[in-house]
XYZ file of C-alpha atoms in Angstrom:
598
model
C 13.100 23.384 -7.218
C 16.663 22.435 -6.807
C 17.528 19.146 -5.858
C 18.256 18.784 -1.637
C 22.652 18.370 -1.670
C 22.492 15.315 -0.182
C 26.098 12.852 1.077
C 27.770 11.348 -2.551
C 26.881 8.107 -0.811
C 22.985 8.730 -0.514
C 21.448 6.851 2.436
C 23.992 4.466 3.018
C 26.219 6.641 3.447
C 24.160 8.759 5.980
C 23.283 5.976 8.197
C 27.035 4.977 8.195
C 27.838 8.644 9.797
C 24.942 8.873 11.630
C 27.243 5.012 12.934
C 30.137 6.627 13.292
C 28.805 9.739 15.794
C 26.181 8.597 16.975
C 27.102 4.975 17.150
C 24.943 4.017 20.466
C 21.668 5.889 19.440
C 17.865 3.322 18.596
C 18.308 2.898 14.685
C 15.639 0.307 14.139
C 13.750 -2.644 16.559
C 10.392 -4.340 16.507
C 9.445 -5.065 19.975
C 11.746 -7.895 20.211
C 14.995 -7.210 18.602
C 17.039 -3.762 18.472
C 19.131 -2.451 16.765
C 22.030 0.440 16.950
C 23.315 1.936 14.194
C 26.968 0.888 14.654
C 24.245 -2.612 14.980
C 22.809 -2.283 12.660
C 25.419 -1.558 9.698
C 27.060 -4.093 11.399
C 24.583 -6.831 10.824
C 24.165 -5.130 7.014
C 27.723 -5.262 5.785
C 28.196 -9.044 7.737
C 25.218 -9.651 5.191
C 26.432 -7.910 2.223
C 29.813 -10.118 2.316
C 27.139 -13.140 2.087
C 25.420 -12.240 -0.931
C 28.176 -11.055 -2.375
C 30.086 -14.120 -1.807
C 27.148 -15.648 -3.741
C 27.397 -13.321 -6.552
C 25.433 -9.693 -5.776
C 27.160 -6.622 -7.076
C 26.139 -3.344 -8.964
C 23.291 -4.195 -11.573
C 21.569 -6.951 -9.320
C 17.902 -7.399 -9.077
C 17.808 -9.571 -5.139
C 13.866 -10.849 -4.126
C 12.914 -9.243 -0.995
C 10.154 -12.353 0.613
C 9.779 -11.583 4.473
C 7.560 -10.798 7.003
C 8.244 -6.612 8.433
C 10.955 -7.277 10.648
C 14.312 -6.389 12.001
C 15.613 -7.590 10.209
C 13.674 -6.872 6.487
C 15.138 -3.498 6.999
C 19.082 -5.060 7.784
C 17.725 -6.881 4.440
C 17.014 -3.795 2.447
C 20.193 -1.513 3.860
C 22.717 -4.919 3.145
C 21.689 -4.894 -0.436
C 22.249 -1.902 -1.001
C 25.089 -2.127 0.550
C 26.804 -5.113 -2.015
C 25.853 -2.943 -5.141
C 22.442 -4.269 -5.936
C 18.311 -3.579 -5.769
C 15.589 -4.291 -4.181
C 12.451 -6.434 -6.114
C 10.427 -6.576 -2.988
C 7.276 -9.289 -3.216
C 4.533 -9.250 -0.677
C 4.331 -12.651 0.529
C 0.530 -12.362 0.105
C 0.090 -12.422 -3.553
C -0.280 -15.516 -5.177
C 2.422 -18.111 -5.962
C 2.246 -17.739 -9.934
C 2.497 -14.282 -9.813
C 5.590 -13.643 -6.814
C 7.473 -16.950 -9.660
C 6.617 -13.399 -12.727
C 7.930 -10.790 -10.769
C 10.587 -12.451 -9.554
C 11.295 -13.755 -13.931
C 10.005 -10.237 -14.998
C 13.161 -8.594 -12.958
C 15.923 -10.830 -13.248
C 16.325 -12.006 -9.561
C 19.867 -13.351 -8.582
C 19.030 -13.986 -5.484
C 15.732 -14.024 -2.781
C 16.925 -12.680 0.965
C 13.710 -14.005 3.167
C 11.587 -15.454 5.727
C 12.483 -20.077 5.584
C 8.587 -20.259 5.587
C 7.638 -17.761 2.702
C 10.431 -18.985 0.496
C 9.578 -22.753 0.687
C 5.869 -21.729 -0.049
C 7.505 -20.039 -3.522
C 9.058 -22.705 -4.577
C 12.321 -20.667 -5.081
C 14.964 -23.030 -6.085
C 17.151 -23.200 -2.723
C 21.047 -22.671 -4.938
C 18.556 -19.150 -5.334
C 17.068 -18.468 -2.140
C 19.604 -16.947 1.364
C 17.177 -17.114 4.695
C 17.189 -14.272 7.179
C 18.116 -15.405 10.259
C 17.500 -13.218 13.327
C 20.718 -14.675 15.247
C 22.767 -13.477 12.803
C 22.313 -10.072 13.774
C 24.925 -8.426 16.056
C 25.386 -7.896 20.038
C 26.022 -4.530 21.751
C 30.052 -5.740 21.265
C 29.041 -5.600 17.357
C 32.250 -3.451 15.733
C 30.824 -0.046 12.919
C 31.021 -0.900 9.413
C 33.069 0.686 6.289
C 31.248 2.743 4.385
C 28.868 1.787 1.641
C 30.720 2.601 -1.899
C 27.259 3.775 -3.835
C 28.886 6.796 -5.457
C 26.156 5.994 -8.816
C 22.869 7.906 -8.174
C 20.761 7.367 -11.157
C 21.107 3.074 -9.961
C 18.469 1.703 -9.231
C 17.589 0.711 -5.391
C 14.458 -0.684 -6.093
C 11.691 -2.387 -8.258
C 8.486 -1.735 -7.199
C 5.214 -3.392 -8.969
C 1.949 -1.613 -9.804
C -1.078 -2.443 -11.676
C -0.312 -2.394 -15.843
C -3.159 -1.986 -18.219
C -1.724 -4.510 -20.821
C -2.253 -7.323 -17.892
C 1.564 -7.246 -16.570
C 2.475 -5.946 -13.719
C 4.573 -3.126 -14.271
C 7.947 -2.418 -12.752
C 8.362 0.761 -11.296
C 12.637 1.340 -11.524
C 13.499 3.839 -8.158
C 16.891 4.803 -8.426
C 18.932 6.146 -6.017
C 18.492 10.345 -6.136
C 15.134 9.276 -6.397
C 14.965 8.152 -2.832
C 18.200 10.560 -1.275
C 16.168 13.938 -2.601
C 12.340 12.426 -1.241
C 13.743 11.666 3.143
C 16.440 14.936 3.207
C 14.242 17.613 1.169
C 14.331 20.137 4.703
C 10.870 21.088 3.159
C 8.872 18.184 4.595
C 8.418 16.312 7.054
C 10.757 17.521 10.360
C 12.328 14.348 11.407
C 15.859 14.353 14.019
C 17.311 12.159 16.803
C 14.660 11.597 19.166
C 11.396 10.574 16.797
C 10.194 7.201 15.818
C 8.636 6.382 13.189
C 5.935 3.498 13.019
C 6.866 0.989 9.638
C 3.868 -1.393 8.998
C 3.293 -0.542 5.206
C 3.930 -3.726 3.169
C 7.432 -3.661 1.580
C 5.752 -3.582 -2.412
C 3.653 -0.445 -0.964
C 5.964 2.655 -2.131
C 5.690 4.193 1.234
C 7.290 1.920 3.330
C 10.105 3.914 2.041
C 9.997 6.890 3.751
C 8.924 4.753 6.631
C 12.328 2.748 6.310
C 14.561 5.065 5.083
C 13.325 8.214 5.353
C 13.636 8.169 9.731
C 17.667 6.559 9.521
C 19.176 9.302 6.366
C 17.729 11.347 9.438
C 19.479 9.576 13.112
C 15.336 8.668 14.235
C 14.297 5.824 15.165
C 12.806 3.257 12.240
C 9.778 1.033 15.112
C 8.803 -2.439 12.903
C 4.807 -3.052 13.403
C 5.242 -7.149 13.964
C 1.777 -7.773 12.976
C 1.841 -9.039 8.899
C -2.096 -6.587 8.305
C -1.776 -4.699 11.685
C -5.531 -4.126 13.278
C -6.012 -0.417 14.136
C -6.242 -1.992 17.781
C -1.981 -2.950 16.887
C -1.508 0.417 15.952
C -2.584 2.275 18.731
C -1.181 0.135 20.995
C 2.734 -0.143 18.679
C 2.378 3.693 18.686
C 1.534 4.089 22.147
C 4.054 0.884 23.318
C 6.615 2.095 21.231
C 6.464 5.591 21.323
C 5.700 6.374 17.901
C 5.773 10.489 16.595
C 5.371 10.254 13.162
C 3.298 7.469 10.908
C 1.590 7.852 7.794
C -1.979 6.562 7.262
C -3.723 5.802 3.641
C -6.329 8.493 3.193
C -9.272 4.998 3.952
C -7.771 3.912 6.970
C -7.240 7.264 8.164
C -11.036 7.890 7.963
C -12.067 5.205 10.753
C -9.936 5.485 12.584
C -10.861 9.628 12.705
C -14.754 8.284 12.925
C -13.947 6.319 15.623
C -11.662 8.678 17.404
C -8.483 6.826 17.267
C -6.287 7.150 20.337
C -3.807 6.708 17.787
C -4.172 10.518 17.308
C -3.428 11.298 20.637
C 0.831 10.129 21.107
C 1.435 11.016 17.511
C 3.110 14.380 16.702
C 2.830 13.803 12.867
C 0.435 12.280 10.847
C 0.994 12.317 7.417
C -2.052 11.079 4.950
C -2.473 10.103 1.733
C -3.242 7.457 -1.676
C -6.907 8.901 -2.024
C -8.799 11.980 -2.015
C -8.851 13.562 1.702
C -12.092 14.490 3.443
C -12.304 17.371 4.561
C -15.269 16.686 7.496
C -12.821 13.962 8.671
C -9.928 15.886 8.730
C -11.269 18.634 10.258
C -12.690 16.486 13.415
C -9.068 15.270 13.986
C -7.650 18.296 13.557
C -10.196 19.731 16.082
C -10.210 16.787 18.721
C -5.763 17.087 18.370
C -5.585 20.778 17.749
C -0.956 19.325 18.594
C -1.201 17.164 15.954
C 0.631 18.298 12.539
C -1.690 16.537 10.421
C -0.133 16.680 6.218
C -2.069 16.069 2.830
C -0.075 13.391 0.640
C -0.092 12.932 -3.149
C 2.345 11.525 -5.722
C 2.808 8.132 -7.817
C 5.078 6.020 -7.124
C 7.041 6.685 -10.674
C 8.141 9.606 -8.319
C 8.926 8.302 -5.228
C 5.885 8.221 -3.383
C 5.250 10.839 -2.557
C 5.285 14.271 -5.017
C 3.103 17.243 -3.126
C 2.638 17.805 0.718
C -0.256 20.238 2.390
C -0.237 20.860 5.275
C -4.396 21.420 7.109
C -6.046 24.536 8.775
C -9.205 23.832 10.086
C -8.951 26.879 6.885
C -8.285 24.706 3.913
C -11.256 21.680 5.851
C -14.692 24.451 4.561
C -13.992 22.112 0.940
C -11.718 19.735 -0.252
C -8.429 20.174 0.999
C -5.889 21.071 -1.149
C -2.983 18.223 -1.900
C -0.293 21.196 -1.675
C 3.321 22.292 -3.361
C 5.646 19.723 -4.878
C 8.565 19.509 -2.679
C 12.270 18.103 -2.065
C 13.325 18.797 -5.755
C 10.319 17.553 -7.400
C 8.737 19.807 -9.363
C 4.948 20.262 -11.210
C 2.943 21.338 -14.240
C -0.623 22.170 -14.949
C -0.898 21.443 -18.975
C -3.709 21.009 -21.502
C -3.600 18.195 -24.576
C -1.038 19.536 -26.614
C 1.382 19.407 -23.396
C 1.391 23.593 -23.349
C 0.583 25.608 -19.915
C -3.486 26.286 -18.291
C -4.021 29.055 -16.990
C -4.197 29.452 -12.576
C -8.287 28.276 -11.883
C -8.095 26.722 -15.074
C -8.571 22.594 -15.849
C -5.349 20.634 -16.670
C -3.429 17.116 -16.594
C -0.120 17.254 -13.228
C 2.469 16.603 -15.403
C 5.478 15.836 -12.315
C 9.152 16.409 -13.019
C 12.397 17.513 -11.296
C 14.839 14.738 -9.339
C 12.724 12.562 -7.917
C 11.370 10.774 -11.368
C 12.010 7.206 -11.737
C 14.088 5.627 -14.382
C 11.319 4.022 -15.885
C 8.872 1.291 -16.681
C 12.299 -2.511 -16.615
C 12.031 -4.213 -19.525
C 9.006 -1.221 -21.328
C 10.533 0.992 -23.563
C 7.606 2.166 -24.900
C 5.501 2.387 -22.573
C 7.855 4.183 -20.567
C 8.533 6.446 -23.503
C 5.381 7.265 -23.279
C 4.711 7.945 -20.250
C 7.862 9.928 -19.133
C 8.059 12.296 -22.272
C 10.959 15.479 -22.743
C 8.430 18.710 -22.234
C 10.309 22.503 -23.578
C 10.776 23.871 -20.671
C 10.493 21.436 -17.779
C 12.501 19.179 -18.703
C 12.007 15.736 -18.641
C 8.350 15.257 -17.309
C 5.655 12.342 -15.778
C 2.796 11.774 -17.108
C 0.727 11.957 -13.899
C -3.271 11.312 -15.676
C -5.056 13.082 -12.651
C -6.752 15.894 -12.670
C -6.142 19.075 -11.007
C -5.534 23.611 -10.874
C -2.860 25.369 -9.513
C -4.382 28.306 -7.122
C -2.596 31.093 -7.441
C 0.086 31.154 -4.765
C 1.106 27.096 -6.634
C -1.209 25.072 -4.631
C -3.030 21.960 -5.920
C -6.379 21.214 -5.534
C -6.809 17.365 -7.064
C -10.337 16.655 -9.015
C -9.963 12.913 -10.884
C -8.565 10.644 -13.072
C -8.424 11.801 -16.760
C -8.332 8.118 -17.706
C -10.020 5.269 -15.555
C -7.053 4.124 -13.334
C -8.817 3.825 -10.555
C -7.656 4.829 -6.255
C -9.593 2.010 -3.494
C -8.897 2.101 0.008
C -5.055 3.310 -1.256
C -4.448 1.252 -3.478
C -4.123 1.877 -7.192
C -5.816 -0.341 -10.175
C -5.898 -0.539 -13.600
C -8.793 -2.047 -14.642
C -7.261 -3.493 -17.318
C -5.270 -5.855 -15.689
C -8.232 -7.197 -14.105
C -10.702 -6.976 -17.420
C -7.085 -9.632 -18.929
C -6.748 -11.714 -16.236
C -11.007 -12.690 -16.210
C -11.044 -13.051 -19.914
C -8.832 -15.952 -19.374
C -11.770 -18.058 -17.690
C -12.747 -19.668 -20.446
C -16.917 -19.173 -19.414
C -16.101 -15.470 -20.170
C -16.401 -13.632 -23.695
C -15.918 -9.859 -22.225
C -15.590 -8.542 -18.612
C -15.382 -4.521 -17.362
C -14.174 -3.168 -14.221
C -15.095 -0.241 -11.953
C -15.631 0.718 -8.870
C -18.262 2.077 -7.588
C -19.197 4.887 -4.612
C -15.531 6.451 -5.818
C -14.024 8.148 -3.615
C -16.258 7.366 -0.922
C -15.511 4.865 2.157
C -17.126 2.213 1.113
C -15.790 2.536 -2.387
C -16.144 -1.123 -4.370
C -14.502 -2.628 -7.494
C -17.744 -3.971 -9.751
C -16.778 -7.155 -12.085
C -19.796 -7.027 -14.361
C -18.931 -10.252 -16.827
C -20.547 -10.787 -20.259
C -20.417 -15.930 -20.328
C -19.633 -17.163 -23.290
C -22.626 -18.716 -24.950
C -24.573 -21.449 -22.602
C -22.532 -20.730 -19.693
C -22.819 -18.273 -16.514
C -20.225 -18.225 -14.506
C -20.815 -18.089 -10.356
C -18.839 -15.755 -8.428
C -17.397 -17.991 -6.464
C -15.753 -19.711 -9.524
C -14.149 -16.238 -10.595
C -12.982 -14.960 -7.374
C -10.641 -18.142 -7.184
C -9.923 -17.706 -10.557
C -8.793 -14.816 -10.043
C -7.009 -15.193 -6.817
C -5.164 -17.181 -7.845
C -3.343 -15.041 -9.712
C -3.546 -11.840 -8.866
C -3.301 -10.049 -5.733
C -6.311 -9.478 -3.269
C -6.579 -6.182 -3.744
C -6.841 -6.470 -7.223
C -10.603 -9.457 -6.725
C -13.243 -7.376 -6.797
C -15.984 -7.552 -3.858
C -19.271 -7.311 -6.363
C -20.484 -8.978 -9.779
C -22.837 -9.378 -12.456
C -23.838 -11.065 -15.751
C -24.705 -8.133 -18.480
C -25.726 -10.136 -22.198
C -23.726 -6.654 -22.944
C -22.313 -3.770 -21.717
C -23.258 -0.982 -22.371
C -21.738 1.632 -25.198
C -21.475 5.135 -25.045
C -21.829 6.610 -28.369
C -18.244 6.342 -29.394
C -18.618 3.053 -29.289
C -15.911 2.425 -26.057
C -17.146 0.802 -23.090
C -19.726 3.090 -21.062
C -18.286 2.660 -17.463
C -20.260 5.492 -16.340
C -23.358 3.783 -16.811
C -22.746 0.455 -15.288
C -20.681 2.022 -12.510
C -24.716 3.656 -11.601
C -25.880 0.015 -11.503
C -26.846 -2.527 -9.559
C -24.241 -5.505 -8.917
C -26.021 -8.976 -8.235
C -23.943 -12.623 -7.560
C -22.893 -14.559 -11.370
C -25.039 -17.688 -10.528
C -28.185 -18.504 -8.401
C -27.056 -19.107 -4.803
C -28.264 -22.785 -3.594
C -30.851 -22.855 -2.017
C -29.881 -23.900 1.786
C -32.722 -23.984 4.213
C -32.472 -22.114 6.950
C -30.568 -22.601 9.954
C -31.119 -20.916 12.774
C -27.573 -19.277 14.250
C -25.845 -19.904 18.039
C -24.987 -17.215 20.361
C -21.656 -16.619 19.147
C -22.477 -17.128 15.609
C -25.258 -14.007 15.804
C -22.960 -12.056 17.268
C -19.942 -12.840 14.293
C -22.516 -12.355 11.825
C -24.061 -8.458 13.630
C -20.349 -7.652 13.491
C -20.519 -8.099 9.786
C -23.663 -6.154 9.525
C -21.927 -3.840 11.141
C -19.105 -2.914 8.604
C -21.478 -4.021 5.642
C -24.814 -2.198 6.198
C -26.770 -5.106 5.283
C -28.355 -8.456 7.357
C -25.554 -11.676 7.210
C -28.373 -14.798 7.920
C -26.593 -17.354 7.754
C -23.505 -19.890 9.376
C -21.961 -20.294 6.011
C -21.308 -16.484 4.457
C -18.150 -16.227 3.847
C -16.918 -12.519 4.610
C -15.523 -12.408 0.877
C -18.465 -13.170 -1.506
C -20.153 -10.982 0.995
C -18.483 -7.721 -0.773
C -16.104 -7.344 2.489
C -12.272 -6.417 2.048
C -9.194 -6.325 3.777
C -10.571 -2.246 5.861
C -13.673 -3.609 6.755
C -12.130 -7.232 8.007
C -10.122 -4.526 10.561
C -13.157 -3.411 12.309
C -15.066 -6.109 12.132
C -12.333 -7.618 14.407
C -11.727 -4.827 16.318
C -15.822 -4.426 16.932
C -15.489 -8.800 18.412
C -12.364 -7.811 20.183
C -15.372 -4.451 22.217
C -17.791 -6.926 22.058
C -17.182 -9.985 23.322
C -13.643 -9.249 24.540
C -11.272 -11.473 22.208
C -8.419 -11.183 20.168
C -8.605 -12.319 15.598
C -6.016 -11.359 13.906
C -6.950 -10.291 10.051
C -4.217 -14.003 8.710
C -6.471 -15.892 11.170
C -10.131 -13.662 10.343
C -9.003 -13.415 7.027
C -7.413 -17.911 6.837
C -11.339 -19.324 8.907
C -13.762 -15.947 6.263
C -17.292 -17.984 7.245
C -19.642 -16.444 10.197
C -19.097 -20.375 11.750
C -15.185 -20.177 11.020
C -14.991 -17.264 12.879
C -17.641 -18.013 15.739
C -15.145 -21.647 16.325
C -12.694 -19.104 16.675
C -14.006 -17.298 19.192
C -15.436 -19.525 21.179
C -11.976 -21.068 21.582
C -10.259 -17.902 22.250
C -12.891 -17.097 24.929
C -11.791 -20.874 26.455
C -8.379 -19.969 26.276
C -8.792 -17.038 28.149
C -11.189 -18.386 30.670
C -11.242 -21.836 30.543
C -13.365 -24.306 30.000
C -17.139 -24.068 31.481
C -17.654 -25.289 34.586
C -14.277 -26.008 35.423
């Protein structure tokens, strides 16, 4: 498919053009701060000048460590206008991982919120605090056209899980983002449309959420919650008048089960990250027949989405297809010798076209292995995904060719987790698999072989990983083995491990049972519904019981419905026990209804 023709200056140039032609049109809002296109460009130009004075120029890597907000959108645009490229950093990541990413990317300057920059321990001379007071008022003037005349220049470095134990920095060029967000055969956006920006800046979906609307003259509506609950997402969609949004597949499934009112407001919904359930898709299409529901597929190395398929009820008779390439992307289904397979035959998906990444930052051997010249197709990326092609070119997904996994939308290389586990002095061998892969209750599970004379506790291993890895890379289930099972050729038998029932390593101390208070019982019941088993102890820890962020969203939602209290996910995870959350509920109820007898 031919690449889309765009303005020489790419997305920043398109935004500047909208500012000239429609200066007072809404560009971005987070509910408390509202910017028109003129104000967005003025604020970005001012911040770009400040960065230039700090040495940022073409080729400079600039870190972003800030909560989602209007100022974060301004900062992302300003980095490009200064000639640099962005390196998004997640405030929830452990400090050592953030430091490693900054060093690996060669970050010259990090923009962010004052508290987050201080918490990361970054030297003051290499940081720049983003301040809402610097955002312009209505009288602000327009900004000059940015000068980005090198489409091959890096726009973003996005880190993904790495099989070598080291995260991979994917170098995404400007031309790839421009092709994604200006594709005429993709999601239709224009003036009057509003896109919800609720993904973490480190997640490649945010590339679509921010730049697709701004390149089209539409508006970005920023969800201000750090990790929005289902209720907060629905409220944001309603209060902002959102027309279009993206949801990870796992979140879509959960919202579909509960028939979220969010679907009733949207015109277009893009779903992606894992295999889509036909049952859930059919349920939503029947209940909300006006909704344009798109199933999306694509790795970070091909800039967010490679293929799209507009779903109809007829697509839900079996596993929904992932669709056809769009926006300058191309696809080939090849065998192990990189030769084409016949339509309907299973092969590995190779991706080509204008939206390929430049490669992996500082890893030329890995880049050469994954990005190759294929005769008749040009430069292509080896996805590792197995697909079949229908006669019209529509693709059906059939899993992985290797043991990379996806859990709740996150791409995970088990090798990275295993490498970190082996650093623990009591671990000799480790293997990480996913139990119930492809299901909503998929569970990242670690099997460990201890060093002689040791039997590590699950809590200690979780803490060990939490100090080194993001939360989505920390297993929620554990077991200790005397040896890992092997296949006939001497490789670890991951399939056999995935079929085992894990048991938490180490014996739980036998503490006399204590009756739960009424509020503790209410919390425990909400946990039990999410976990699928009874919770009987006040000191039970949500993560230790196998909980994860998606389950937490439903516990929070249930507590709101059952007790009328609003807990944020941040509060939920900072008080991870039944007793701790019951205390939060009690304080919330007292704040709502006053002290008893008052």
